CSV table of C-alpha atoms and ligand atoms in Angstrom, one decimal:
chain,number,residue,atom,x,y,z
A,1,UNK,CA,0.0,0.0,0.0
A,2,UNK,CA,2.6,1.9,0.8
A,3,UNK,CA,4.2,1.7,-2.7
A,4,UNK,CA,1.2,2.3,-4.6
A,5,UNK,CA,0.9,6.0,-2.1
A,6,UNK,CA,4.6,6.5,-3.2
A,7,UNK,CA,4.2,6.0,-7.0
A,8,UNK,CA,1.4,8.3,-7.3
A,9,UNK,CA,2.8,10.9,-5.4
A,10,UNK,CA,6.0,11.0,-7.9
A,11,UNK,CA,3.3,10.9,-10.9
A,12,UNK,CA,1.2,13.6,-9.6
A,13,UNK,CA,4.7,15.9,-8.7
A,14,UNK,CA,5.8,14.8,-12.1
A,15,UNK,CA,2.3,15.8,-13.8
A,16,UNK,CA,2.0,19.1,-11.4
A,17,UNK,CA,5.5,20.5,-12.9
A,18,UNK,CA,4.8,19.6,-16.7
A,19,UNK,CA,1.6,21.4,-16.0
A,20,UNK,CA,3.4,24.5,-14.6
A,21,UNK,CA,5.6,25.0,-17.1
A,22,UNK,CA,2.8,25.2,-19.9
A,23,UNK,CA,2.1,28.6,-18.3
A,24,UNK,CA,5.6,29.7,-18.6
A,25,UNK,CA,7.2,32.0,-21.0
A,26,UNK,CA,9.3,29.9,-23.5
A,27,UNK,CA,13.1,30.9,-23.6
A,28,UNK,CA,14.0,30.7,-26.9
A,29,UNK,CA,17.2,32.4,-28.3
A,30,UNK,CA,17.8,32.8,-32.3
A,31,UNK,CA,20.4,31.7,-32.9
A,32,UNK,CA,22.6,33.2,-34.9
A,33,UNK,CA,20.4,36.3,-35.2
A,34,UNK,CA,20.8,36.7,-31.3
A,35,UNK,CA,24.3,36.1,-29.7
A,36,UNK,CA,24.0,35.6,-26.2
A,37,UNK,CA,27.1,38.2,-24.9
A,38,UNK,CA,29.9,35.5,-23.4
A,39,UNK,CA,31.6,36.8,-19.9
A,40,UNK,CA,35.2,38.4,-20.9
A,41,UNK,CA,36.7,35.0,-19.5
A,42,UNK,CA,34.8,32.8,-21.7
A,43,UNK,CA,37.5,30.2,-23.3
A,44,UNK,CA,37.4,30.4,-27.3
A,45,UNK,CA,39.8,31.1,-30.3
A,46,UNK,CA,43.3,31.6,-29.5
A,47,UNK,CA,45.4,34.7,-30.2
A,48,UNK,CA,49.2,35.8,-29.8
A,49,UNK,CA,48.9,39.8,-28.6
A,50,UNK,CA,51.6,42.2,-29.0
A,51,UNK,CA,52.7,44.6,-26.1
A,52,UNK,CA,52.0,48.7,-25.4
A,53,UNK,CA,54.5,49.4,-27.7
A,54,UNK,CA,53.7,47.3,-30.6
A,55,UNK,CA,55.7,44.2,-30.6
A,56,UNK,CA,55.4,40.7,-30.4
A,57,UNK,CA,54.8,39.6,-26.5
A,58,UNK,CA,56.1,35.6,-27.3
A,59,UNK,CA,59.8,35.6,-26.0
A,60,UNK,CA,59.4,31.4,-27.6
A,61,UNK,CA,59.8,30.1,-23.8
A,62,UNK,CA,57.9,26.7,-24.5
A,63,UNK,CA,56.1,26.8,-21.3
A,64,UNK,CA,52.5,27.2,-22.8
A,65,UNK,CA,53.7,24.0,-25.3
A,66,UNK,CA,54.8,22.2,-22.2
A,67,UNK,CA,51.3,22.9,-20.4
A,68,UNK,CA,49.1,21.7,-23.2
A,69,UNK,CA,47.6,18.3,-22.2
A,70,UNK,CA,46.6,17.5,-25.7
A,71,UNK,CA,50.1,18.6,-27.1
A,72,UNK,CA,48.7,21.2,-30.1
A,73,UNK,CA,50.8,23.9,-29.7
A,74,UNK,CA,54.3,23.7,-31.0
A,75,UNK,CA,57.1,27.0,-32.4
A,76,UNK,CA,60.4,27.4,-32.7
A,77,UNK,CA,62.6,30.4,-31.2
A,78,UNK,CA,64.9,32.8,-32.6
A,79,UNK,CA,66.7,36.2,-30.9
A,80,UNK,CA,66.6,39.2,-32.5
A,81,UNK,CA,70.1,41.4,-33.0
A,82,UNK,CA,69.6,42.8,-30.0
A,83,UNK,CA,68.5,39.8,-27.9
A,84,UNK,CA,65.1,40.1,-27.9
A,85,UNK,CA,63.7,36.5,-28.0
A,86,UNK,CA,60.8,36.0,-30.3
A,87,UNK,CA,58.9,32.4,-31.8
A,88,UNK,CA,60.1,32.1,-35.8
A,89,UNK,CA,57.3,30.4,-36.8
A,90,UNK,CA,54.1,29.3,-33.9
A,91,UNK,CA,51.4,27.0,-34.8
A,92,UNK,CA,47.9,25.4,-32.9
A,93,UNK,CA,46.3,22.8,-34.0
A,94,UNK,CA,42.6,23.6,-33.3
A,95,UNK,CA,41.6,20.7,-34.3
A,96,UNK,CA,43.0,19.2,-30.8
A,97,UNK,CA,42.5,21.9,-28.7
A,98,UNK,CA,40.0,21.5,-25.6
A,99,UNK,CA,40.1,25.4,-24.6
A,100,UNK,CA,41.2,24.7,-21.0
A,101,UNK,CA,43.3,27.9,-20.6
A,102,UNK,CA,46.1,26.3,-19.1
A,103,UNK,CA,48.3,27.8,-21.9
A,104,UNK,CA,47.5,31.5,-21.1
A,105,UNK,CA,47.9,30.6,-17.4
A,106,UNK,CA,51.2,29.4,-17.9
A,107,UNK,CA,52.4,32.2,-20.5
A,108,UNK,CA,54.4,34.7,-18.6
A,109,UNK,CA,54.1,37.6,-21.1
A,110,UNK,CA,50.7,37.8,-21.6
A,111,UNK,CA,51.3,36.9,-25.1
A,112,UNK,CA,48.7,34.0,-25.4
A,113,UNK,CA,45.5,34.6,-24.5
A,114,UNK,CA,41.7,33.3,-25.2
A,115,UNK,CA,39.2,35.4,-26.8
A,116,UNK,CA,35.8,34.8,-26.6
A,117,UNK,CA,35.4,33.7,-30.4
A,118,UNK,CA,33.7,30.6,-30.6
A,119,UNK,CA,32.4,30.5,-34.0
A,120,UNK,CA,35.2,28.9,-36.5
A,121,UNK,CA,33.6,26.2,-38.2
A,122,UNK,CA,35.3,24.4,-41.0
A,123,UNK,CA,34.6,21.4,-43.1
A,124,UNK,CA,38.1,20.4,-44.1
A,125,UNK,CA,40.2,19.4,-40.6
A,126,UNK,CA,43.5,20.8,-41.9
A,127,UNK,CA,42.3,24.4,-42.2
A,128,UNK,CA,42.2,24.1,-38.3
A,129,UNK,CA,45.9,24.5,-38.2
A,130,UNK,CA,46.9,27.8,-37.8
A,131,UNK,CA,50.1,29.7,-38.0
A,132,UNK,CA,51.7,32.7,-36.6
A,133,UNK,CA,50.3,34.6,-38.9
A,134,UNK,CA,46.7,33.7,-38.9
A,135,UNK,CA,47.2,34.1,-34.5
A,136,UNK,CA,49.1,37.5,-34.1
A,137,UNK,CA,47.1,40.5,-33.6
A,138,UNK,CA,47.6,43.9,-33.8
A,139,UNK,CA,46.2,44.5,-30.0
A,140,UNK,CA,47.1,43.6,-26.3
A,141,UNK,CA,44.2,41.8,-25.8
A,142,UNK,CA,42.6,41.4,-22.1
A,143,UNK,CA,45.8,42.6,-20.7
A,144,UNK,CA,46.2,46.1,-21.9
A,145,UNK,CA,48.9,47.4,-19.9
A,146,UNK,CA,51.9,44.7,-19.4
A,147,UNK,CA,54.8,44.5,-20.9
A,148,UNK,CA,57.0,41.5,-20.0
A,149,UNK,CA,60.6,43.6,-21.2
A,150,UNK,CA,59.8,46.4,-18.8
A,151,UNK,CA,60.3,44.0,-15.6
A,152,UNK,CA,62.3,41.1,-17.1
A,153,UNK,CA,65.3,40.5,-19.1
A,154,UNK,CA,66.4,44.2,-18.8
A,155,UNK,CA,69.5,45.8,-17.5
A,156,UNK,CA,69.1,47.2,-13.8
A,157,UNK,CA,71.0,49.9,-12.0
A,158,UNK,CA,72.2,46.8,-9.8
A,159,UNK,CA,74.8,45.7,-11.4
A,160,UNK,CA,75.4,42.5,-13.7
A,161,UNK,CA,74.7,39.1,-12.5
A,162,UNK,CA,76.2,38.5,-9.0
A,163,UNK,CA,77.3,42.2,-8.8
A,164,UNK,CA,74.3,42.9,-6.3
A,165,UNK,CA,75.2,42.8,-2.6
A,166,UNK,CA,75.0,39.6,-1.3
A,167,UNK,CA,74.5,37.8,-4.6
A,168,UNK,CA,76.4,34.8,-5.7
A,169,UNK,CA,78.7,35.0,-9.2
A,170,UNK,CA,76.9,32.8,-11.3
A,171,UNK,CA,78.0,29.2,-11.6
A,172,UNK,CA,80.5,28.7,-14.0
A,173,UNK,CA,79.4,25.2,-15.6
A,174,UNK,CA,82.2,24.5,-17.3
A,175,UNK,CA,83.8,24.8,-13.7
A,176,UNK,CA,81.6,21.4,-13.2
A,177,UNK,CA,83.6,19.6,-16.0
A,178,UNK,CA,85.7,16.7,-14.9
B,1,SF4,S1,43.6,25.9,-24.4
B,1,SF4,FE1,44.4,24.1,-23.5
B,1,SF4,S2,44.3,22.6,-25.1
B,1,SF4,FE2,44.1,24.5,-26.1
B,1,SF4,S3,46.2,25.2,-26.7
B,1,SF4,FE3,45.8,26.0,-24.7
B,1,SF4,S4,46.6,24.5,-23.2
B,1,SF4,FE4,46.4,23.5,-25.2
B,2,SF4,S1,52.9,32.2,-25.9
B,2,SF4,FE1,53.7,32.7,-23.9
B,2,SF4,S2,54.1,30.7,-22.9
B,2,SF4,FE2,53.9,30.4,-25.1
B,2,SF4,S3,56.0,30.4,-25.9
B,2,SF4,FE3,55.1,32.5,-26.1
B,2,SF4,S4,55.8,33.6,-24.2
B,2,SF4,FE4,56.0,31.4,-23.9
């Protein structure tokens, strides 16, 4: 008896909320007439932003290739003439990509970043390769302000390495040889 009180109840609660929603507004959203805005951190298309003053923020450090779970990003460095390290050739293979963010939490420049872009459809898979080229903007990107060669890799008033008081000389590895 008990059972049979149980099993109606759930049908009668199951009826009661179809019932109640037959009175409610339908939410509907025309898609792609409408685009529902996306919150800034919402994880889509991936771009390489340049600094305040115009220049490529990727210094080629690896650490966003090293992060990827699913192993899609891959470049090669180079130096510039006066030192300035900067990715030859960067590519992401979208096709792979799962838009976790870990690469733009590991990128210490700023220079990788997702955008909000969600829409890049394509029949043939090997169009979802894209190059350096096809990533680089002209723009900073969320990050307006930073610039990675203002705080790192620059000369201080300190000194060279292990000038600073109390600072070590740096290890001379061939020292280490046998
Ligand atoms: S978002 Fe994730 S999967 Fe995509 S390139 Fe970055 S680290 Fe790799
Ligand atoms: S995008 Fe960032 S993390 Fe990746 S290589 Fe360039 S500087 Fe390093």
């Amino acid at each position: 008896m008990e059972s049979v009180r149980e099993a109606i109840k759930a049908l009668v609660s199951g009826f009661a909320t179809t019932f109640i929603h037959l009175f409610r507004k339908p939410i509907t959203e025309q898609y792609p007439e409408y685009k529902r805005p996306l919150p800034d951190r919402a994880r889509g298309r991936i771009i390489l932003t340049r600094d305040p003053d115009g220049e490529e923020r990727c210094v080629a450090c690896c650490l966003c290739s090293a992060v990827c779970p699913v192993n899609c990003i891959s470049m090669e460095g180079a130096e510039r003439p006066d030192g300035r390290r900067y990715a030859s050739w960067f590519r992401i293979n979208f096709a792979r990509c799962i838009y976790c963010g870990f690469c733009e939490e590991a990128c210490p420049t700023s220079a990788i970043q997702l955008t909000t872009e969600f829409e890049f459809l394509k029949k043939d898979i090997l169009s979802f390769v894209y190059e350096k080229e096809d990533l680089l903007v002209d723009h900073q990107g969320k990050d307006k302000e930073y610039n990675f060669y203002r705080y790192s890799g620059v000369l201080s008033s300190y000194g060279d390495k292990g000038e600073h008081i109390g600072e070590r000389k740096p290890v001379d590895v061939k020292s280490n040889m046998p």
